[in-house]
Coordinates of C-alpha atoms and ligand atoms in Angstrom, one line a residue:
Chain R
M1 CA -48.0 0.7 -86.8
S2 CA -44.7 -0.1 -87.3
F3 CA -42.6 -0.7 -90.2
L4 CA -42.7 -4.1 -89.3
Q5 CA -44.8 -5.8 -86.4
V6 CA -45.4 -9.7 -86.1
D7 CA -47.8 -10.5 -83.8
N8 CA -47.5 -13.8 -82.3
L9 CA -45.8 -15.6 -84.3
V10 CA -45.7 -19.5 -83.7
T11 CA -44.2 -21.8 -86.6
R12 CA -43.7 -25.5 -85.9
Y13 CA -41.6 -28.1 -87.2
G14 CA -43.9 -31.4 -87.0
A15 CA -44.3 -31.8 -83.1
I16 CA -41.7 -29.2 -81.8
T17 CA -43.1 -25.6 -81.5
A18 CA -40.4 -23.6 -82.8
L19 CA -41.8 -20.2 -82.3
Q20 CA -44.2 -20.2 -79.6
G21 CA -46.1 -16.7 -80.3
V22 CA -43.2 -14.3 -80.8
S23 CA -44.8 -11.0 -81.0
L24 CA -41.7 -7.7 -81.4
R25 CA -41.5 -4.7 -84.2
V26 CA -39.3 -2.6 -86.4
E27 CA -38.6 0.5 -87.1
E28 CA -37.7 2.4 -90.1
G29 CA -34.6 3.5 -90.0
E30 CA -33.1 1.0 -87.0
I31 CA -31.2 -1.7 -86.0
V32 CA -32.9 -3.8 -84.3
T33 CA -30.5 -6.9 -82.4
L34 CA -33.0 -10.9 -81.2
I35 CA -30.2 -12.1 -79.4
G36 CA -31.0 -15.9 -77.7
A37 CA -28.7 -19.3 -77.5
N38 CA -28.5 -21.7 -79.8
G39 CA -32.2 -23.5 -81.4
A40 CA -34.2 -20.4 -79.4
G41 CA -35.9 -20.5 -82.5
K42 CA -33.8 -17.0 -84.3
T43 CA -33.1 -19.4 -87.6
T44 CA -36.3 -20.5 -87.9
L45 CA -38.1 -16.7 -87.4
L46 CA -35.9 -15.4 -89.7
R47 CA -37.5 -17.5 -92.4
T48 CA -40.7 -17.2 -91.3
L49 CA -40.2 -13.7 -92.0
S50 CA -38.6 -14.6 -95.3
G51 CA -41.8 -17.3 -96.4
I52 CA -40.1 -20.2 -96.4
L53 CA -41.2 -22.1 -93.4
R54 CA -45.3 -21.2 -93.2
P55 CA -46.7 -19.9 -89.5
A56 CA -49.2 -21.3 -87.5
T57 CA -51.0 -17.9 -86.5
G58 CA -49.7 -15.2 -85.9
A59 CA -49.4 -12.9 -88.6
I60 CA -46.5 -10.5 -90.9
T61 CA -47.2 -7.3 -91.0
F62 CA -44.6 -5.1 -92.9
R63 CA -45.3 -1.4 -93.8
G64 CA -49.2 -2.1 -93.2
E65 CA -49.6 -4.8 -95.6
N66 CA -50.1 -8.0 -93.9
I67 CA -47.6 -10.5 -95.4
T68 CA -47.9 -13.5 -94.2
P69 CA -49.5 -15.5 -96.7
W70 CA -47.0 -14.3 -99.2
Q71 CA -44.7 -16.5 -101.0
T72 CA -41.0 -15.4 -100.7
D73 CA -40.4 -13.7 -104.3
R74 CA -43.2 -11.4 -103.0
I75 CA -42.0 -10.7 -100.4
V76 CA -37.8 -9.9 -101.2
R77 CA -39.8 -7.9 -104.1
A78 CA -41.4 -6.4 -101.0
G79 CA -38.3 -4.7 -99.5
I80 CA -37.4 -7.5 -97.4
V81 CA -34.1 -9.9 -97.8
Q82 CA -32.2 -11.4 -96.1
S83 CA -28.5 -13.4 -95.0
P84 CA -29.5 -17.0 -94.2
E85 CA -27.4 -18.4 -91.5
G86 CA -23.9 -19.7 -92.4
R87 CA -22.7 -17.4 -95.1
L88 CA -25.0 -19.9 -97.9
V89 CA -23.3 -18.5 -100.9
F90 CA -23.5 -20.0 -103.8
R91 CA -19.1 -22.7 -104.2
G92 CA -19.5 -23.7 -107.7
M93 CA -20.6 -19.6 -108.9
S94 CA -18.2 -16.9 -109.3
V95 CA -18.7 -13.4 -107.0
R96 CA -20.9 -12.2 -110.2
E97 CA -22.9 -14.2 -110.2
N98 CA -23.6 -14.4 -106.4
L99 CA -24.1 -10.9 -106.7
Q100 CA -26.9 -10.6 -110.1
L101 CA -28.8 -14.4 -107.9
G102 CA -29.4 -11.3 -104.8
A103 CA -31.1 -9.6 -107.5
Y104 CA -32.4 -12.1 -108.9
T105 CA -36.3 -10.9 -108.6
R106 CA -35.3 -6.8 -110.9
R107 CA -35.3 -6.0 -113.9
D108 CA -34.0 -3.0 -113.7
R109 CA -30.6 -3.5 -115.3
D110 CA -29.2 -0.1 -115.0
E111 CA -29.6 0.0 -111.9
I112 CA -28.4 -3.5 -111.0
A113 CA -25.0 -2.5 -111.8
K114 CA -25.1 1.1 -110.0
D115 CA -25.6 -1.5 -107.3
M116 CA -23.4 -3.8 -108.2
G117 CA -21.0 -1.6 -107.8
H118 CA -21.7 0.1 -104.6
V119 CA -21.5 -3.5 -104.0
F120 CA -17.7 -3.5 -104.7
E121 CA -17.4 1.0 -102.5
L122 CA -18.5 -1.3 -99.2
F123 CA -16.1 -4.2 -99.6
P124 CA -13.7 -3.2 -101.6
R125 CA -12.3 -7.1 -101.6
L126 CA -15.4 -8.8 -103.3
K127 CA -14.1 -6.1 -106.4
E128 CA -10.4 -7.4 -106.6
R129 CA -12.4 -11.4 -106.5
L130 CA -14.9 -10.9 -109.7
N131 CA -14.5 -13.9 -111.5
Q132 CA -13.4 -16.2 -108.7
S133 CA -15.8 -19.4 -107.2
A134 CA -17.6 -17.8 -104.0
G135 CA -16.4 -21.2 -102.1
T136 CA -13.0 -20.7 -103.2
L137 CA -13.1 -17.1 -100.8
S138 CA -11.9 -16.8 -97.3
G139 CA -14.7 -17.3 -94.4
G140 CA -14.7 -13.5 -93.8
E141 CA -14.9 -12.9 -97.5
Q142 CA -18.4 -15.2 -98.3
Q143 CA -19.4 -13.4 -95.4
M144 CA -19.1 -10.4 -97.0
L145 CA -20.4 -11.2 -100.6
A146 CA -23.3 -13.0 -98.8
I147 CA -24.4 -9.5 -97.3
G148 CA -23.4 -7.7 -101.0
R149 CA -26.2 -10.8 -102.3
A150 CA -28.7 -9.4 -100.2
L151 CA -28.5 -6.0 -100.9
M152 CA -28.3 -6.5 -104.8
S153 CA -32.7 -7.1 -104.4
R154 CA -32.3 -3.3 -102.9
P155 CA -34.3 -3.7 -99.6
K156 CA -36.0 -1.9 -97.4
L157 CA -35.4 -4.5 -94.3
L158 CA -32.2 -5.8 -94.1
M159 CA -32.2 -9.3 -91.7
L160 CA -29.3 -11.1 -91.0
D161 CA -28.8 -14.8 -89.5
E162 CA -25.7 -14.6 -87.8
P163 CA -22.8 -12.1 -89.5
S164 CA -20.3 -12.4 -86.6
L165 CA -20.5 -16.8 -87.0
G166 CA -17.3 -17.9 -87.1
L167 CA -14.7 -15.3 -87.7
A168 CA -12.1 -13.8 -86.8
P169 CA -12.8 -10.8 -83.9
L170 CA -10.8 -8.5 -86.6
L171 CA -13.3 -9.5 -88.9
V172 CA -16.7 -8.9 -87.0
R173 CA -15.4 -5.8 -86.3
E174 CA -15.2 -4.6 -89.9
I175 CA -18.6 -6.3 -90.2
F176 CA -20.3 -5.3 -87.9
R177 CA -19.2 -1.5 -89.4
I178 CA -20.0 -2.3 -92.7
V179 CA -23.6 -3.1 -90.8
E180 CA -24.3 -0.2 -89.5
E181 CA -22.7 1.9 -92.3
I182 CA -26.1 -0.1 -94.0
N183 CA -28.1 1.3 -91.5
R184 CA -26.9 4.7 -92.3
E185 CA -27.5 4.2 -95.9
G186 CA -31.6 4.3 -95.0
V187 CA -31.6 -0.1 -94.2
T188 CA -33.4 -0.4 -91.8
V189 CA -31.8 -4.0 -90.2
L190 CA -33.1 -6.6 -87.9
L191 CA -29.5 -8.4 -86.4
V192 CA -29.8 -11.8 -85.3
E193 CA -26.5 -12.4 -83.6
Q194 CA -25.4 -15.1 -80.4
N195 CA -22.4 -12.6 -80.5
A196 CA -24.2 -10.4 -78.2
R197 CA -22.0 -7.4 -77.0
Q198 CA -21.3 -6.9 -80.3
A199 CA -24.2 -7.0 -81.1
L200 CA -26.5 -5.1 -78.9
A201 CA -22.9 -2.9 -79.2
I202 CA -24.6 -0.8 -82.9
A203 CA -28.2 -1.5 -81.5
H204 CA -30.9 0.9 -81.5
R205 CA -33.3 -2.1 -79.2
G206 CA -32.7 -4.9 -78.4
Y207 CA -35.4 -8.7 -78.1
V208 CA -34.0 -11.3 -76.6
L209 CA -35.5 -14.6 -77.2
Q210 CA -35.2 -18.9 -75.5
T211 CA -37.3 -21.2 -75.8
G212 CA -40.0 -19.2 -78.8
Q213 CA -40.8 -16.9 -76.6
V214 CA -39.7 -13.2 -76.4
V215 CA -38.7 -13.3 -72.7
M216 CA -36.8 -9.5 -72.8
E217 CA -37.3 -6.2 -74.6
D218 CA -35.7 -3.2 -74.4
T219 CA -33.0 -0.2 -75.3
A220 CA -29.8 -2.3 -76.9
A221 CA -28.3 0.3 -74.2
A222 CA -30.4 -0.9 -71.3
L223 CA -29.9 -4.4 -72.4
A224 CA -26.1 -4.2 -72.1
Q225 CA -26.4 -3.4 -69.0
N226 CA -29.4 -6.2 -68.1
E227 CA -28.1 -8.0 -65.2
V228 CA -29.8 -11.2 -66.5
V229 CA -28.5 -10.7 -70.0
R230 CA -24.5 -10.4 -69.1
K231 CA -24.9 -13.3 -67.0
A232 CA -26.4 -15.3 -70.3
Y233 CA -25.8 -14.0 -73.0
L234 CA -21.7 -11.0 -72.2
G235 CA -20.2 -14.0 -70.3
G236 CA -20.5 -12.5 -66.4
Chain Z
M1 CA -29.8 6.7 -125.0
K2 CA -27.5 4.7 -127.5
S3 CA -28.0 1.2 -126.2
A4 CA -31.0 1.0 -127.3
A5 CA -30.4 1.1 -131.2
A6 CA -26.9 -0.6 -131.0
H7 CA -28.8 -3.3 -128.5
T8 CA -31.4 -4.0 -130.7
I9 CA -29.6 -4.8 -134.1
H10 CA -27.5 -7.0 -131.9
T11 CA -30.7 -9.5 -131.6
M12 CA -31.2 -9.1 -134.4
I13 CA -28.3 -10.2 -135.5
S14 CA -27.8 -13.2 -132.8
W15 CA -31.3 -13.6 -134.1
L16 CA -30.6 -13.9 -137.5
L17 CA -26.8 -16.6 -137.5
K18 CA -29.8 -18.1 -134.4
A19 CA -31.8 -18.8 -137.9
V20 CA -28.8 -19.3 -140.0
W21 CA -26.9 -22.4 -137.8
I22 CA -30.8 -24.5 -137.7
A23 CA -30.6 -24.1 -140.4
G24 CA -27.3 -24.9 -141.8
T25 CA -27.4 -27.6 -139.3
I26 CA -31.2 -29.0 -141.1
L27 CA -29.7 -29.1 -144.2
V28 CA -26.7 -30.8 -143.1
L29 CA -28.5 -33.3 -141.7
L30 CA -30.7 -34.3 -145.1
A31 CA -27.5 -34.3 -147.5
L32 CA -26.3 -37.2 -144.7
Q33 CA -29.7 -39.3 -143.7
P34 CA -29.1 -41.0 -148.1
L35 CA -25.5 -40.4 -147.5
L36 CA -25.2 -42.6 -144.8
Q37 CA -28.2 -45.0 -145.2
S38 CA -27.0 -45.9 -148.3
G39 CA -24.1 -48.2 -146.4
A40 CA -21.2 -46.9 -148.9
I41 CA -19.8 -44.6 -145.3
I42 CA -21.1 -47.1 -142.5
D43 CA -22.5 -50.4 -142.9
P44 CA -25.9 -50.5 -142.0
Y45 CA -25.5 -52.2 -138.5
W46 CA -23.3 -48.6 -137.3
F47 CA -25.8 -47.3 -138.9
R48 CA -28.2 -48.5 -136.4
I49 CA -25.9 -48.0 -134.2
L50 CA -25.7 -44.3 -134.8
L51 CA -29.4 -43.6 -134.9
L52 CA -29.7 -45.9 -131.6
M53 CA -27.0 -43.1 -130.1
G54 CA -29.0 -40.1 -131.7
I55 CA -31.7 -41.6 -129.3
N56 CA -29.6 -42.0 -126.3
V57 CA -28.1 -38.6 -126.3
T58 CA -31.8 -36.6 -126.3
L59 CA -32.0 -39.2 -123.0
A60 CA -28.8 -37.9 -120.8
V61 CA -28.1 -34.8 -121.7
S62 CA -32.5 -34.1 -121.4
L63 CA -31.7 -36.0 -117.9
N64 CA -29.3 -33.8 -117.2
L65 CA -30.7 -31.4 -117.0
I66 CA -33.5 -32.7 -113.2
N67 CA -30.2 -34.6 -112.4
G68 CA -27.0 -32.8 -113.3
F69 CA -27.8 -29.2 -112.8
C70 CA -31.1 -29.3 -110.3
G71 CA -29.8 -31.4 -109.1
Q72 CA -32.2 -33.4 -108.2
F73 CA -32.5 -37.1 -108.9
S74 CA -35.3 -38.6 -110.0
I75 CA -34.6 -42.5 -111.6
A76 CA -37.8 -42.7 -113.3
H77 CA -37.1 -41.2 -117.1
A78 CA -37.5 -44.7 -118.8
G79 CA -41.3 -44.1 -117.5
F80 CA -41.3 -41.0 -119.5
M81 CA -39.9 -42.2 -122.8
A82 CA -42.9 -45.1 -122.8
V83 CA -45.3 -42.5 -122.1
G84 CA -44.6 -40.9 -125.6
A85 CA -43.1 -43.6 -127.1
Y86 CA -46.8 -45.3 -126.7
T87 CA -49.1 -42.4 -127.3
S88 CA -47.8 -41.4 -129.8
S89 CA -47.8 -44.5 -131.8
Y90 CA -51.0 -44.7 -130.2
F91 CA -51.8 -41.6 -132.3
T92 CA -49.8 -42.4 -135.3
L93 CA -52.1 -45.9 -136.0
H94 CA -55.0 -44.9 -135.9
A95 CA -54.1 -42.0 -137.4
L96 CA -52.2 -42.1 -139.9
Y97 CA -53.8 -45.2 -142.1
T98 CA -51.7 -44.5 -145.9
P99 CA -48.7 -46.3 -146.2
V100 CA -45.3 -44.0 -145.2
R101 CA -43.5 -44.8 -148.4
N102 CA -46.8 -43.6 -150.3
L103 CA -46.7 -40.8 -148.3
S104 CA -43.7 -37.4 -149.9
F105 CA -41.3 -36.3 -147.4
A106 CA -43.3 -33.1 -146.4
Q107 CA -46.1 -35.2 -145.2
Q108 CA -43.5 -37.5 -144.0
A109 CA -42.7 -34.9 -141.4
T110 CA -46.0 -32.9 -140.3
W111 CA -47.6 -36.6 -138.9
M112 CA -43.2 -36.6 -137.4
I113 CA -43.8 -33.7 -135.9
G114 CA -47.5 -33.9 -134.7
A115 CA -46.5 -38.4 -133.2
L116 CA -43.2 -35.6 -131.4
L117 CA -45.4 -33.3 -130.2
V118 CA -48.7 -36.3 -129.0
G119 CA -45.0 -37.3 -127.1
A120 CA -43.7 -34.2 -126.0
V121 CA -46.9 -33.3 -124.5
T122 CA -48.0 -36.0 -122.7
A123 CA -45.1 -37.2 -121.7
G124 CA -44.2 -33.4 -119.8
I125 CA -48.1 -33.7 -118.6
A126 CA -47.1 -36.0 -117.2
G127 CA -43.9 -35.3 -116.1
F128 CA -45.6 -32.3 -114.1
I129 CA -48.2 -34.4 -112.3
V130 CA -45.4 -36.8 -111.0
G131 CA -43.3 -34.1 -109.7
I132 CA -45.7 -31.8 -107.7
P133 CA -45.6 -34.5 -105.1
S134 CA -42.1 -36.2 -105.9
L135 CA -39.9 -31.9 -105.6
R136 CA -41.1 -32.0 -102.1
L137 CA -38.6 -34.6 -101.6
R138 CA -35.5 -34.5 -101.4
G139 CA -32.4 -36.9 -102.1
D140 CA -32.6 -41.1 -101.7
Y141 CA -36.4 -40.3 -101.4
L142 CA -36.7 -38.6 -104.0
A143 CA -35.7 -41.4 -105.4
I144 CA -37.2 -43.7 -103.8
A145 CA -40.4 -41.9 -105.7
T146 CA -39.3 -41.3 -109.2
L147 CA -38.5 -44.5 -109.4
G148 CA -41.9 -45.3 -108.1
F149 CA -43.7 -43.5 -110.3
G150 CA -41.7 -45.1 -112.8
E151 CA -43.0 -48.6 -112.9
I152 CA -46.1 -46.9 -111.4
I153 CA -46.2 -45.5 -115.2
R154 CA -44.9 -49.0 -116.4
V155 CA -47.7 -51.2 -114.7
A156 CA -50.6 -49.7 -116.2
I157 CA -49.0 -49.7 -119.6
L158 CA -48.8 -53.1 -119.0
N159 CA -53.4 -53.5 -118.2
I160 CA -53.5 -51.6 -120.2
E161 CA -55.8 -54.3 -123.2
E162 CA -56.1 -50.8 -125.5
V163 CA -52.8 -50.8 -126.0
G164 CA -52.0 -54.0 -126.1
G165 CA -50.3 -55.3 -122.5
A166 CA -47.9 -57.0 -122.7
S167 CA -48.4 -58.4 -125.9
G168 CA -47.3 -54.4 -127.0
L169 CA -48.1 -52.5 -129.8
S170 CA -46.8 -53.4 -133.0
D171 CA -46.8 -52.4 -137.3
I172 CA -46.1 -48.2 -136.2
P173 CA -45.3 -47.0 -138.7
P174 CA -41.4 -45.9 -139.8
L175 CA -41.5 -42.5 -139.8
S176 CA -38.6 -42.4 -137.3
S177 CA -34.5 -41.6 -139.2
F178 CA -31.7 -40.1 -139.3
F179 CA -32.8 -37.4 -139.5
W180 CA -35.0 -37.1 -137.1
I181 CA -32.7 -38.3 -134.3
W182 CA -30.5 -36.4 -134.5
L183 CA -32.8 -33.7 -135.1
I184 CA -34.2 -33.9 -131.6
A185 CA -30.7 -34.4 -130.2
L186 CA -28.4 -31.6 -131.0
M187 CA -31.8 -29.2 -130.4
T188 CA -31.7 -31.3 -126.8
I189 CA -27.7 -30.3 -127.0
A190 CA -29.4 -26.8 -127.8
L191 CA -32.3 -26.0 -125.6
S192 CA -29.8 -27.5 -122.7
R193 CA -26.6 -25.2 -123.5
N194 CA -29.1 -22.3 -123.7
L195 CA -31.3 -22.5 -120.6
L196 CA -27.3 -23.0 -118.3
V197 CA -26.9 -18.9 -120.7
S198 CA -30.1 -17.3 -119.5
S199 CA -30.8 -16.7 -116.0
H200 CA -33.4 -19.0 -115.4
G201 CA -30.5 -21.4 -115.9
R202 CA -28.6 -19.3 -112.9
A203 CA -31.7 -19.7 -111.2
V204 CA -32.3 -23.2 -112.6
L205 CA -28.4 -24.2 -111.2
A206 CA -28.3 -21.8 -107.8
V207 CA -31.1 -24.5 -106.5
R208 CA -29.0 -27.3 -107.1
E209 CA -26.0 -25.3 -105.6
D210 CA -28.3 -24.5 -101.8
E211 CA -31.4 -24.2 -101.9
I212 CA -32.6 -22.6 -99.0
A213 CA -30.8 -19.9 -100.3
A214 CA -32.1 -19.8 -103.5
E215 CA -35.9 -19.4 -101.5
A216 CA -33.9 -16.7 -99.2
L217 CA -33.4 -13.8 -102.6
G218 CA -36.7 -15.0 -103.7
V219 CA -36.5 -17.6 -106.2
P220 CA -39.2 -19.9 -106.5
T221 CA -37.2 -23.1 -106.5
T222 CA -40.0 -25.4 -106.1
K223 CA -41.9 -24.1 -109.4
Y224 CA -38.4 -23.3 -110.5
K225 CA -37.9 -28.1 -109.7
V226 CA -41.6 -29.0 -111.3
I227 CA -41.3 -26.5 -115.0
V228 CA -37.1 -28.5 -115.3
F229 CA -38.7 -31.3 -114.8
A230 CA -41.6 -31.6 -117.1
F231 CA -39.8 -30.4 -119.8
S232 CA -36.7 -33.1 -119.3
S233 CA -39.6 -35.8 -119.1
A234 CA -41.6 -34.0 -122.1
L235 CA -37.5 -34.7 -124.0
A236 CA -37.3 -38.0 -123.6
G237 CA -41.1 -38.8 -124.3
M238 CA -39.9 -37.3 -127.7
A239 CA -37.2 -39.7 -127.4
G240 CA -39.6 -42.7 -126.8
V241 CA -41.8 -41.6 -130.2
L242 CA -38.7 -41.6 -132.4
A243 CA -37.0 -44.8 -130.7
A244 CA -41.1 -46.5 -131.2
H245 CA -41.2 -45.2 -135.4
L246 CA -37.3 -46.5 -135.1
D247 CA -38.8 -50.4 -134.0
L248 CA -41.6 -50.2 -135.0
S249 CA -43.4 -51.8 -131.8
I250 CA -43.4 -51.6 -128.4
Y251 CA -44.0 -53.6 -124.7
P252 CA -43.7 -52.4 -121.5
S253 CA -40.7 -54.3 -120.2
S254 CA -39.0 -51.9 -122.4
F255 CA -39.9 -49.2 -120.1
T256 CA -38.1 -50.5 -116.8
F257 CA -36.6 -49.0 -114.3
L258 CA -33.6 -50.8 -115.3
R259 CA -33.8 -48.6 -119.4
S260 CA -33.5 -45.2 -117.2
I261 CA -30.5 -47.4 -114.5
E262 CA -28.6 -47.0 -118.5
I263 CA -29.5 -42.8 -118.7
I264 CA -28.2 -41.9 -115.5
V265 CA -25.3 -44.3 -115.7
M266 CA -25.4 -42.1 -119.1
V267 CA -25.4 -38.8 -117.3
I268 CA -22.4 -40.3 -114.3
L269 CA -20.1 -41.4 -115.9
G270 CA -19.9 -38.5 -118.2
G271 CA -20.0 -36.4 -115.2
L272 CA -23.6 -34.7 -113.4
G273 CA -24.0 -31.2 -114.5
S274 CA -21.7 -31.3 -118.0
T275 CA -24.3 -31.2 -121.7
T276 CA -21.0 -32.4 -122.9
G277 CA -20.4 -35.4 -120.9
A278 CA -23.8 -36.3 -121.1
V279 CA -23.4 -37.0 -124.8
L280 CA -19.8 -38.6 -124.5
G281 CA -21.8 -41.1 -121.7
A282 CA -24.5 -41.5 -124.1
A283 CA -21.6 -42.7 -126.9
L284 CA -19.5 -44.7 -124.9
V285 CA -23.3 -46.8 -123.3
T286 CA -24.5 -46.5 -127.0
L287 CA -21.2 -48.8 -127.6
L288 CA -19.8 -50.5 -125.0
P289 CA -23.0 -53.1 -125.4
E290 CA -21.6 -53.8 -129.0
G291 CA -18.1 -53.5 -127.8
L292 CA -18.8 -57.1 -125.7
R293 CA -20.4 -58.6 -128.3
Y294 CA -16.9 -59.3 -129.7
V295 CA -15.6 -60.2 -125.9
P296 CA -16.4 -64.0 -126.8
A297 CA -18.6 -66.4 -124.4
F298 CA -16.7 -68.6 -121.8
T299 CA -17.5 -71.4 -120.2
V300 CA -17.1 -70.5 -116.3
R301 CA -17.5 -74.1 -114.7
G302 CA -19.8 -75.7 -117.3
Y303 CA -21.7 -72.6 -116.6
V304 CA -21.8 -70.0 -120.7
V305 CA -20.8 -67.2 -119.3
E306 CA -21.9 -64.9 -122.4
M307 CA -21.0 -60.6 -121.8
Q308 CA -23.8 -59.3 -123.2
A309 CA -26.0 -60.7 -120.5
W310 CA -23.6 -58.7 -117.9
R311 CA -24.1 -56.2 -118.8
M312 CA -26.1 -54.0 -115.7
V313 CA -22.7 -55.5 -113.6
I314 CA -20.7 -54.5 -116.2
Y315 CA -22.3 -50.7 -115.6
S316 CA -22.1 -50.9 -112.4
L317 CA -18.4 -52.7 -111.6
L318 CA -17.5 -49.1 -114.6
L319 CA -19.1 -46.8 -111.5
I320 CA -17.4 -47.6 -109.0
V321 CA -14.3 -47.8 -110.7
L322 CA -14.5 -44.3 -112.3
M323 CA -16.4 -43.0 -108.6
L324 CA -13.2 -44.2 -107.0
T325 CA -11.2 -42.9 -109.8
R326 CA -14.0 -39.2 -111.2
P327 CA -15.7 -39.1 -108.6
R328 CA -17.1 -36.4 -110.8
G329 CA -17.5 -38.1 -114.4
L330 CA -15.2 -38.4 -117.2
L331 CA -15.3 -34.4 -117.8
G332 CA -15.9 -33.4 -114.4
G333 CA -19.0 -31.0 -115.0
M334 CA -16.7 -29.2 -117.1
E335 CA -18.5 -27.9 -121.2
W336 CA -16.4 -28.8 -124.0
S337 CA -15.9 -24.3 -125.6
W338 CA -14.7 -22.8 -128.3
H339 CA -13.9 -20.3 -125.5
G340 CA -11.6 -22.6 -123.8
L341 CA -10.4 -24.2 -127.0
S342 CA -8.8 -20.9 -127.7
R343 CA -7.3 -20.5 -124.0
I344 CA -6.3 -24.1 -124.4
G345 CA -4.5 -23.1 -126.8
G346 CA -3.2 -19.5 -126.0
R347 CA -2.0 -21.4 -122.7
W348 CA 0.3 -23.8 -125.1
F349 CA 1.2 -20.8 -127.4
R350 CA 2.9 -18.9 -125.0
G351 CA 3.4 -21.0 -122.0
R352 CA 0.4 -18.9 -119.7
P353 CA 0.2 -21.0 -116.3
S354 CA -3.2 -23.3 -115.5
D355 CA -5.4 -22.3 -113.2
R356 CA -4.8 -26.3 -111.9
N357 CA -3.2 -24.8 -108.3
L358 CA -7.4 -24.3 -107.1
P359 CA -7.6 -27.2 -104.8
P360 CA -9.7 -29.7 -105.9
E361 CA -13.0 -29.7 -104.7
E362 CA -13.4 -26.0 -107.2
Q363 CA -11.6 -27.1 -110.1
G364 CA -13.9 -28.1 -113.1
E365 CA -17.3 -27.1 -113.4
G366 CA -15.4 -24.7 -115.9
D367 CA -14.3 -24.9 -119.8
L368 CA -13.4 -28.3 -121.0
L369 CA -9.6 -27.8 -122.5
Ligands
ATP401 N1 -35.6 -28.7 -90.2 C1 -36.0 -29.0 -88.9 N2 -37.3 -29.7 -88.2 C2 -37.3 -30.4 -86.9 N3 -36.8 -29.0 -86.3 C3 -36.0 -28.0 -87.2 C4 -35.7 -27.2 -88.0 N4 -34.9 -26.7 -87.7 C5 -35.4 -26.2 -86.1 N5 -35.6 -27.4 -86.0 C6 -35.6 -26.9 -84.3 O1 -36.8 -26.0 -83.6 C7 -36.0 -25.1 -83.2 C8 -35.2 -23.7 -82.9 O2 -34.1 -23.2 -83.8 P1 -32.9 -22.5 -84.3 O3 -32.1 -23.6 -85.9 O4 -34.9 -21.1 -84.6 O5 -32.7 -21.7 -83.4 P2 -31.8 -21.4 -83.7 O6 -31.6 -19.8 -82.9 O7 -31.3 -20.1 -85.0 O8 -30.3 -21.2 -83.2 P3 -28.6 -21.5 -83.3 O9 -28.4 -20.2 -82.9 O10 -28.4 -22.4 -83.3 O11 -28.7 -21.1 -84.8 C9 -34.6 -25.7 -81.9 O12 -35.2 -27.3 -81.2 C10 -34.4 -27.3 -83.5 O13 -34.5 -28.4 -83.2
MG402 MG1 -29.6 -20.5 -86.3

């Protein structure tokens, strides 16, 4: 049994079936990337895995447990957290408060303080802006805060929804470097991206999602070489 | 572990301080009661306005919990006020036989606390029942649903013969007083401010800031919304208890959605999300009709215009002007605090630059001053 196993997941918004039977797996320690065009269902998949959306059918198994019916707080406690699409930081709150909210499901004060220290090691810029309200951060800093906030729950599986969205190439590289670093420290990563080139460069394996279905799965290296993928997602 | 013992002592001291604060507040209110009531300091007219203001403070500060802190626009507050007013009056009318003037202070206090509990619990339950289905909705839909529920409560009361139908309830025992009204108002303010600094308060604000992000971090957003809604309704219920036992008669027509809108005006006027603002808004809206009393009636083309009758129109104009000039309310989400006071003091004396150079949409949300 895989670390995370998703079987035949179907999620609907009213009449729209956004996920039409998605199956995939993530092994412990991997970076797995999920690429796909706008509207493919990437965000819907992450929201379903987080328990924010309820699947119509299908099963999600995490470390041998069927977590499909679980509430989000229980899923976060079990070790799955996502940094949502569009850098949804709490704009009116300070950087510190954002990070504290990341640890919402935890009660171990001393350990939380330690983890906040670690987030500052990864993102020194956040430490300098500790008391600044998150809305005044630059786009890149907000993305760092969103990732740092997710890390505050001490996840085993970190899901990132388009962390490179709207960032300058230099920043994208920095963010991806940090994602690799987080992964080296033992956090498994499910990386949703439209920026397929860079995602495939750091991932071990990848899936291609198209209109709610997995149409391809392979090692990242193989996908990067694949003719169809190159045409559709790597710009030729 | 050096901190364990220190932590215990710290907790004990803070509890002790709280107890002293509460006892002090009660004593001050008890001392003020006869002083103000005697007419020596303010005349009975202004005394009554002070009482109405206290009830409005409770209403506005409690509505701000849901509309301001939680970011859920509700128009049902008068409905929950009605629940508190009616259930508690029904209770005291049927259970209390001795005239209030023959009761000792302790007995009066016991009955008042009983009535407050009845009102708070029933209004809280009503809030819970209304909250569960409506809080799934967002924005305009939530506003409309709560508006509907508020009216349903009123119409239901109107059709229950047991509580007097349209003619309402009268001869309610006069248990309410300056002391109780302002005790509950201050309690509401204290609860509201304590909620904000707690970790739960942070979660509530997160729900307002971004529901999806909060949910993704494991904050049970629906649970928070329903709890805050029920809690806010319970406080509105207490305001209803105090109003009923002050006016001594209540009618369904006192609790229409216009009353709810009046409370919303208080909150928006002061600035959504600010407890201080809600208090200020409540004070202004209480004083406004009194001020209008002094405006002499005039005649337009044979129609006599009395400004007081135009109260709602004036509220609307006031809100429009406010939204155009200060869209975030008079206080714009800021709070009064000693910290802020000392900060402005420091700025004043040392000539330190203020943090005004933030972008406009990021100003506020801090301390007032
Ligand atoms: N709240 C919603 N209500 C109805 N339909 C929705 C909702 N959210 C998404 N959809 C639809 O579901 C499908 C999948 O959307 P989703 O947001 O998961 O795509 P995505 O792969 O994340 O796209 P993007 O790259 O643009 O973020 C789309 O057709 C979208 O229109
Ligand atoms: Mg998406």
